[in-house]
CSV table of C-alpha atoms in Angstrom, one decimal:
chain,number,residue,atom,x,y,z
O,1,UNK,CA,8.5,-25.5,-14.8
O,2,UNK,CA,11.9,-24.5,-13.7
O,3,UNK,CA,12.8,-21.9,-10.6
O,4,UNK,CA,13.7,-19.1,-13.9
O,5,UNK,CA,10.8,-20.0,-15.7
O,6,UNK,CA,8.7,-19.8,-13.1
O,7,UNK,CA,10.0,-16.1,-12.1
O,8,UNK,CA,10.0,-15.2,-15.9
O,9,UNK,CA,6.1,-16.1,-15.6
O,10,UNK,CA,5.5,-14.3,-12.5
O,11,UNK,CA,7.3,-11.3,-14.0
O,12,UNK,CA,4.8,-11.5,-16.9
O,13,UNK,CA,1.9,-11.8,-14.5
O,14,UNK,CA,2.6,-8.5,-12.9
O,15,UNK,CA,3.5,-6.6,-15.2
O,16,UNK,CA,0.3,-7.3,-17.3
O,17,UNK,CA,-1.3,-6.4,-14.2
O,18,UNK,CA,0.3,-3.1,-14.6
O,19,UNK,CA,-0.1,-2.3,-18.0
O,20,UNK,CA,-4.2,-3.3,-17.7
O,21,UNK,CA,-4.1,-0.7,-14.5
O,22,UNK,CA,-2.2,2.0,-15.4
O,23,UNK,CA,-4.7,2.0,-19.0
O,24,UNK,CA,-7.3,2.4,-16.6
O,25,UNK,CA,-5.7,4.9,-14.9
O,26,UNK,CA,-5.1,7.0,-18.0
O,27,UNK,CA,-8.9,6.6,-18.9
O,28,UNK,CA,-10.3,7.6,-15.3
O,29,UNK,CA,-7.9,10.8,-16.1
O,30,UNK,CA,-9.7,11.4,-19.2
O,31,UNK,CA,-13.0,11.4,-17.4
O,32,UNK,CA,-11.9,13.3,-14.8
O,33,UNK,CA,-10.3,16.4,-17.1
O,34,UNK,CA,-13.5,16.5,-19.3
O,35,UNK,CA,-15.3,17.2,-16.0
O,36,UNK,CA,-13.2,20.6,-15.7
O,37,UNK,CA,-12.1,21.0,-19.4
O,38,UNK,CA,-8.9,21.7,-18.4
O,39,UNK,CA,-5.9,20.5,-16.0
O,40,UNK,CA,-2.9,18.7,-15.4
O,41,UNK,CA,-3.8,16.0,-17.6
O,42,UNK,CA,-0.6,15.8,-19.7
O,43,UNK,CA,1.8,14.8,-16.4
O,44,UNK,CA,-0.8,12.3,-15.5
O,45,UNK,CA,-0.8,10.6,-18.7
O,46,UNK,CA,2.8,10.4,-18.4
O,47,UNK,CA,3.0,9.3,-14.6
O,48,UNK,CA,0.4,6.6,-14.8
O,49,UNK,CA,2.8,3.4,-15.4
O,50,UNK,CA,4.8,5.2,-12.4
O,51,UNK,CA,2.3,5.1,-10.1
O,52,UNK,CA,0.6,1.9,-11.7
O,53,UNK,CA,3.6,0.2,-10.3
O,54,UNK,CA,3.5,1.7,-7.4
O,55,UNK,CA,0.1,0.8,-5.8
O,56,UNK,CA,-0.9,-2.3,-7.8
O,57,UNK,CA,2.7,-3.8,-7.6
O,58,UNK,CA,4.6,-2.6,-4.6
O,59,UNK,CA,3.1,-1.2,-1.9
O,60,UNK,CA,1.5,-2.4,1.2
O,61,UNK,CA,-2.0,-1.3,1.4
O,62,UNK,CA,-5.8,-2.3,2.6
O,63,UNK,CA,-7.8,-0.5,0.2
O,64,UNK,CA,-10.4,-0.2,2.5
O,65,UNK,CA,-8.5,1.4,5.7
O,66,UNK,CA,-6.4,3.9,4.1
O,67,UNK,CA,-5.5,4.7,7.8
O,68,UNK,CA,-3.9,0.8,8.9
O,69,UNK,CA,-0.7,1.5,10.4
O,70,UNK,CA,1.1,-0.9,9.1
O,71,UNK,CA,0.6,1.0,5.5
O,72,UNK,CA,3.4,2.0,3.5
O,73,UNK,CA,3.2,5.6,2.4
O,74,UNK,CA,3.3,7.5,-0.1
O,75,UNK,CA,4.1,11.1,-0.4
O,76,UNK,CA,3.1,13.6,-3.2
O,77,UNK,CA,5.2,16.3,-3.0
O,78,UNK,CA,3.3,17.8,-6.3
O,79,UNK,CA,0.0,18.8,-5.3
O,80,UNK,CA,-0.9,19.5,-9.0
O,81,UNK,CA,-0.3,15.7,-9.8
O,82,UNK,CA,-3.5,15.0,-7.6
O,83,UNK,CA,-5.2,13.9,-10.7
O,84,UNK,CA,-3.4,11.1,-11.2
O,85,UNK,CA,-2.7,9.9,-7.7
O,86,UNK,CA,-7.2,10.1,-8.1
O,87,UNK,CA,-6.6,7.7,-10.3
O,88,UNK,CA,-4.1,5.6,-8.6
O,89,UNK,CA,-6.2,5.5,-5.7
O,90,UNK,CA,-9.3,4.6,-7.7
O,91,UNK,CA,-7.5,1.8,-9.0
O,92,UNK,CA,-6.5,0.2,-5.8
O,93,UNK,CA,-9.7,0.4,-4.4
O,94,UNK,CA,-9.0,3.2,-1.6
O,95,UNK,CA,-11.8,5.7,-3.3
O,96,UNK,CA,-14.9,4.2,-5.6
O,97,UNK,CA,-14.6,4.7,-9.4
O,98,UNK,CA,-17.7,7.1,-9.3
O,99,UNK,CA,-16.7,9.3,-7.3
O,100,UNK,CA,-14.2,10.6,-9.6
O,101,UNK,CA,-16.9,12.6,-12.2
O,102,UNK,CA,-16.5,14.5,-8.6
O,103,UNK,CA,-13.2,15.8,-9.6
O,104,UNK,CA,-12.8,19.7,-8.9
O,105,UNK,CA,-16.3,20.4,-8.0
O,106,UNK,CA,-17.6,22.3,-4.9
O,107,UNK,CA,-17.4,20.1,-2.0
O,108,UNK,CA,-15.6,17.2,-3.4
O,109,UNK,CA,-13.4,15.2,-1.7
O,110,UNK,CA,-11.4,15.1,-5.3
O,111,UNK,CA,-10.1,19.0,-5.4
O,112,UNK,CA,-7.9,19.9,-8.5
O,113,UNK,CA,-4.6,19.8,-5.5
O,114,UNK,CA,-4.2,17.5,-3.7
O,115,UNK,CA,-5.0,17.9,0.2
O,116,UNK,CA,-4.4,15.5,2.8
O,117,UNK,CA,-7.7,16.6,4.9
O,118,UNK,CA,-10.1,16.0,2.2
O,119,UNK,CA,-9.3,12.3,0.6
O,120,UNK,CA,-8.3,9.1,1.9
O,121,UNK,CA,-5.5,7.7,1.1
O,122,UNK,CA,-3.7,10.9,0.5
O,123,UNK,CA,-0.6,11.4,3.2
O,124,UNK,CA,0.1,14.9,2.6
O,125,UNK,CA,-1.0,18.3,1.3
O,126,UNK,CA,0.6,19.7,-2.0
O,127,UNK,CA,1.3,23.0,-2.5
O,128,UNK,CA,4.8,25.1,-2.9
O,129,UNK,CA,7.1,22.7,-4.5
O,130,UNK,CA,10.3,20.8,-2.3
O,131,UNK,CA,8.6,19.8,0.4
O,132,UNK,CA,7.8,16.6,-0.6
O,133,UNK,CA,10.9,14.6,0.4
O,134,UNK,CA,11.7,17.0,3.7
O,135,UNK,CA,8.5,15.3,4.8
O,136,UNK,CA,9.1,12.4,3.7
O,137,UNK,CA,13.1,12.2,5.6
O,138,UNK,CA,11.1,12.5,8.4
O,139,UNK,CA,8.3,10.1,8.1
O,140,UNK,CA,10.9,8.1,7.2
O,141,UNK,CA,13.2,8.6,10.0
O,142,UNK,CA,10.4,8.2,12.9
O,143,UNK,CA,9.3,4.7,11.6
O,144,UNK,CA,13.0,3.8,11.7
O,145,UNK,CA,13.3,5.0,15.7
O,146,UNK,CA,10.0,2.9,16.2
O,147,UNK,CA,11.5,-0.2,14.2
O,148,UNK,CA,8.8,-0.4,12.2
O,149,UNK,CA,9.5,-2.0,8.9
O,150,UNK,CA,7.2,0.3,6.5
O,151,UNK,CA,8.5,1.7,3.2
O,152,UNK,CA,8.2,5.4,2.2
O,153,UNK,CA,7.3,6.0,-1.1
O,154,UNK,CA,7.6,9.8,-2.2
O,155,UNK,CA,6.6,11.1,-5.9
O,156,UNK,CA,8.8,14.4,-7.0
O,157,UNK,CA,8.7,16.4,-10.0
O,158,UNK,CA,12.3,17.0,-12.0
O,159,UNK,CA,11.5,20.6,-11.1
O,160,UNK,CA,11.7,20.4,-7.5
O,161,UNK,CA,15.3,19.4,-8.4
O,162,UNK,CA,15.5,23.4,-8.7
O,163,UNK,CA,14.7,23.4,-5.2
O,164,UNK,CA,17.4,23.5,-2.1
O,165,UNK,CA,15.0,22.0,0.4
O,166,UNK,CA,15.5,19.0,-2.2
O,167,UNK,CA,18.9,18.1,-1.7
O,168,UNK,CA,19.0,19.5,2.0
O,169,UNK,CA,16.7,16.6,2.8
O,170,UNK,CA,18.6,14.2,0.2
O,171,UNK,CA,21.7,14.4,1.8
O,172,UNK,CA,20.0,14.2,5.2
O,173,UNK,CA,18.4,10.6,4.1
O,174,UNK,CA,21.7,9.8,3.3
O,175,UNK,CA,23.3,10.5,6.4
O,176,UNK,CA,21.2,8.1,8.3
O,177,UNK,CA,20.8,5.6,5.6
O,178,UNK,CA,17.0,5.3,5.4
O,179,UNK,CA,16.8,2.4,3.3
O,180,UNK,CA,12.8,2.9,3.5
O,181,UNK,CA,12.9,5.5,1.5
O,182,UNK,CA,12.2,5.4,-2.6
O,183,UNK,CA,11.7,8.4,-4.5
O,184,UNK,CA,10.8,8.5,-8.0
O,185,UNK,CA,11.5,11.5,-9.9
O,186,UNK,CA,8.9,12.1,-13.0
O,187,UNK,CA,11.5,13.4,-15.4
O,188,UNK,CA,9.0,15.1,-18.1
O,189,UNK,CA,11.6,18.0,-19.0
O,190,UNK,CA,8.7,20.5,-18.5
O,191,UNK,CA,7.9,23.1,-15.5
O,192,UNK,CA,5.3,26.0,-15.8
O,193,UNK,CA,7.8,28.6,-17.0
O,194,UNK,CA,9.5,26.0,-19.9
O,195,UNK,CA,11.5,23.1,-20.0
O,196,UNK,CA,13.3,22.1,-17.4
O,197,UNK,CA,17.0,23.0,-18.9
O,198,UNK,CA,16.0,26.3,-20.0
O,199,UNK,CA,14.9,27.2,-16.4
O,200,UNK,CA,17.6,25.3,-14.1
O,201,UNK,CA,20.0,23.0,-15.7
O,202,UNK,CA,19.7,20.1,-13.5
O,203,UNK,CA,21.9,17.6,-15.3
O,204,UNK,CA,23.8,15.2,-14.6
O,205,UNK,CA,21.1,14.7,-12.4
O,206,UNK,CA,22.1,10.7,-11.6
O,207,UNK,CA,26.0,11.8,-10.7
O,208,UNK,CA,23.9,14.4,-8.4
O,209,UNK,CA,22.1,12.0,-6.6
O,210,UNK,CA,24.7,9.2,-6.1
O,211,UNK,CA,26.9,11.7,-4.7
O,212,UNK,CA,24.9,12.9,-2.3
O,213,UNK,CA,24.9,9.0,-1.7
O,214,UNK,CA,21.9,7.6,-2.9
O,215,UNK,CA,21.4,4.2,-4.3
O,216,UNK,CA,20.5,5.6,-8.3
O,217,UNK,CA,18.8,4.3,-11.5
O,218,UNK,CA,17.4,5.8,-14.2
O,219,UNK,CA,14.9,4.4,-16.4
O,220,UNK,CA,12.3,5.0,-19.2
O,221,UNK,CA,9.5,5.6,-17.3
O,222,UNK,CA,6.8,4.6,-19.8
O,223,UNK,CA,8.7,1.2,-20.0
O,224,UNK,CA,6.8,-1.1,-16.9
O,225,UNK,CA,9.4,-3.7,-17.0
O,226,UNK,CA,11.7,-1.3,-16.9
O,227,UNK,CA,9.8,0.4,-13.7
O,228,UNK,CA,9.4,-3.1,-12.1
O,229,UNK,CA,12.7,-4.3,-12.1
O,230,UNK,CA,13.9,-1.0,-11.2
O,231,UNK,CA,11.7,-1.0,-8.3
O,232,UNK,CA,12.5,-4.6,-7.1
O,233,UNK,CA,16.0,-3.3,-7.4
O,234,UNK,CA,15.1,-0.2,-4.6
O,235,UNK,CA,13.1,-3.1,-2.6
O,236,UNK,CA,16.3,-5.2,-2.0
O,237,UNK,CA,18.6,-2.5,-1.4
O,238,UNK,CA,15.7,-1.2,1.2
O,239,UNK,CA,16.1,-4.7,2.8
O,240,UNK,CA,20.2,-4.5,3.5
O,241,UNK,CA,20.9,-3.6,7.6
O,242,UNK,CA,22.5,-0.9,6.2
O,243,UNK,CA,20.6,0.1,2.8
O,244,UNK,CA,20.7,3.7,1.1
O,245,UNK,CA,17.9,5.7,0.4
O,246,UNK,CA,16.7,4.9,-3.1
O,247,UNK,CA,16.0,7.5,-6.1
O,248,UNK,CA,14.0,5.9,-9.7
O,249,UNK,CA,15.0,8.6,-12.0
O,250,UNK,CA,11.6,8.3,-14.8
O,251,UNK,CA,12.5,9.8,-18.0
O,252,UNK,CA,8.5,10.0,-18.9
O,253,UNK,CA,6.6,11.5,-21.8
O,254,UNK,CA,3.8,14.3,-21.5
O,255,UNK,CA,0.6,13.1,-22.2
O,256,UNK,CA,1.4,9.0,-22.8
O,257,UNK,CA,-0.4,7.5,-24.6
O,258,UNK,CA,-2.8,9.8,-26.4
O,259,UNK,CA,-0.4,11.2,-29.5
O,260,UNK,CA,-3.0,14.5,-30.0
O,261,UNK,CA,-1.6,15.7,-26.5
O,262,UNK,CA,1.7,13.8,-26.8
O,263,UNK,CA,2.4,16.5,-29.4
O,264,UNK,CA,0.8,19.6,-27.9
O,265,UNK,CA,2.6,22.2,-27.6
O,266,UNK,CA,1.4,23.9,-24.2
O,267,UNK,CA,1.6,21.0,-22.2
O,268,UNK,CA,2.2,22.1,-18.8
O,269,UNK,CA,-1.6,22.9,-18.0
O,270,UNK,CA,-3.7,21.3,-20.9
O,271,UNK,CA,-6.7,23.2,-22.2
O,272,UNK,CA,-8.6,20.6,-24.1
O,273,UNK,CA,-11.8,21.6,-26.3
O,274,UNK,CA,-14.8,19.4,-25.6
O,275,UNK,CA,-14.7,17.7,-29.1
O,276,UNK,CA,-11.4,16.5,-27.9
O,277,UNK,CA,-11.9,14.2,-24.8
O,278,UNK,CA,-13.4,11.5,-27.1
O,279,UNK,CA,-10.6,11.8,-29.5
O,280,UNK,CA,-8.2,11.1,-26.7
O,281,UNK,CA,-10.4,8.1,-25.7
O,282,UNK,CA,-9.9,6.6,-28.4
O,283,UNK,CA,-6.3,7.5,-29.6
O,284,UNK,CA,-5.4,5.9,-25.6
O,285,UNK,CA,-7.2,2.6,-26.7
O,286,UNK,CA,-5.8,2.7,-30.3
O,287,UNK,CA,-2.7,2.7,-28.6
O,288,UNK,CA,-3.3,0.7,-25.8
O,289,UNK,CA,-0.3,-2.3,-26.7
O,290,UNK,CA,1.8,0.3,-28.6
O,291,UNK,CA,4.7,-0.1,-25.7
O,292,UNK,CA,3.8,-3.7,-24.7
O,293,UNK,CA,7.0,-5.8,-25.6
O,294,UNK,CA,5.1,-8.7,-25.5
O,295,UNK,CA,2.8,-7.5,-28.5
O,296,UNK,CA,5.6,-5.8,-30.4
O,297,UNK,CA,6.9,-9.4,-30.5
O,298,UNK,CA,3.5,-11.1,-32.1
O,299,UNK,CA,3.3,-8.3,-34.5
O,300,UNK,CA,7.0,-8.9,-35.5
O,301,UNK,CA,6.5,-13.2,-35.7
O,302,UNK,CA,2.9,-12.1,-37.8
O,303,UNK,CA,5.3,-10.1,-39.9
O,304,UNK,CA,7.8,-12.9,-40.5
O,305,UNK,CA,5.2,-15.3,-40.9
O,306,UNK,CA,3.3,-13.1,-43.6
O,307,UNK,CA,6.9,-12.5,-45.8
């Protein structure tokens, strides 16, 4: 096998690896929104190939010492979000599978925001949105003065891009060049009082970042090819003596996978009726190759084949 055939197999590897996870990941937040009937369900659906990529392909982690120092970390700055980060975590083996039909309930280390005192693996507590990435310039910033060669990973909403303490930070990871520093920005279009442009116009939102001097991309966030390469992309330019801080911009779709909530209307916080959840189930798994190029392509050499 040749050096490029052996990295397009590799490539293939992983990002099955991804696409098997992230399902996963949308089921466990399935199961964990019909334990509450309610919830953030649709940005999770949406996020899951994000953060898919994230923990099964990227970062540096023992499952089974969420506290190692020589972790990466990763920052949610949306609280709300904790749903699927639940599911992230579940997935890499930092928090058991059960545990999850714990979700939201009275003394559950699970609660429906995200708090850094109650479950492991989770570096911070959400709550008012923008302060995601201030933290993060600085967690950032103090493993840089200890030469410590850990990456930051921090998850922001396209709504905290309303927010000054946003950019305030972004220009300060600038300034001292914290190559260890990713962001990914879930670009869903939606916040709690409407979408995003009818609230705060925030385009052109990649000219915004790479002027504030940020190494940018922008990608379908739903596309894990897409994610990885954009990724490896941030991962060399984190490894240059002098590398930029690096921003995935994730154009992402509410609700991903399941086309009964991919279509609802009042997406922001999802009321779902219980006849619903196993509707969903099944639309997820009906679905489950819909975006999987590889697929697409035997379905299109059946189709050739068949005329």
């Amino acid at each position: 096998m040749t050096t490029h055939a052996a990295a397009q197999a590799e490539t293939g590897t992983r990002a099955r690896r991804v696409r098997e996870g992230a399902h996963r990941m949308r089921h466990h937040v399935l199961n964990m929104g019909e334990v509450q009937g309610q919830g953030y369900v649709g940005q999770a659906l949406g996020v899951a190939d994000m953060l898919a990529v994230t923990y099964l392909d990227q970062m540096r982690l023992r499952p089974e010492d969420p506290e190692w120092a020589d972790r990466d970390r990763f920052l949610l700055s949306t609280g709300h979000y904790a749903i699927a980060l639940y599911a992230a975590l579940a997935e890499a083996g930092t928090i058991p599978v059960a545990e999850l039909d714990t979700y939201g309930s009275d003394d559950s280390r699970l609660p429906m925001s995200g708090m850094a005192s109650y479950t492991p693996g989770m570096e911070i507590s959400g709550g008012s949105l923008g302060h995601g990435l201030p933290v993060a310039v600085g967690v950032a910033l103090g493993l840089r003065h200890q030469s410590r060669p850990q990456r930051v990973f921090t998850f922001v909403s396209d709504g905290e891009l309303d927010e000054g303490s946003t950019w305030e930070a972004a220009m300060g990871a600038a300034h001292h060049r914290l190559g260890n520093l990713t962001v990914m920005v879930d670009m869903n279009a939606l916040q709690a009082d409407g979408h995003t442009e009818q609230v705060m116009r925030i385009e052109p939102a990649e000219e915004k970042w790479r002027a504030s001097g940020w190494f940018t991309q922008r990608v379908d966030g739903n596309d894990v090819d897409a994610l990885l390469a954009a990724f490896d992309a941030a991962a060399t330019e984190a490894a240059q003596p002098e590398g930029r801080p690096s921003v995935i911009l994730c154009d992402t779709r509410m609700g991903r996978g399941v086309p009964l909530l991919e279509t609802r209307e009042k997406a922001h916080f999802m009321r779902i009726d219980p006849d619903e959840w196993q509707l969903c189930r099944t639309q997820l798994d009906e679905n489950r190759h819909r975006y999987d190029p590889a697929h697409r392509s035997r379905t299109a050499d059946e189709g050739t084949h068949l005329r």
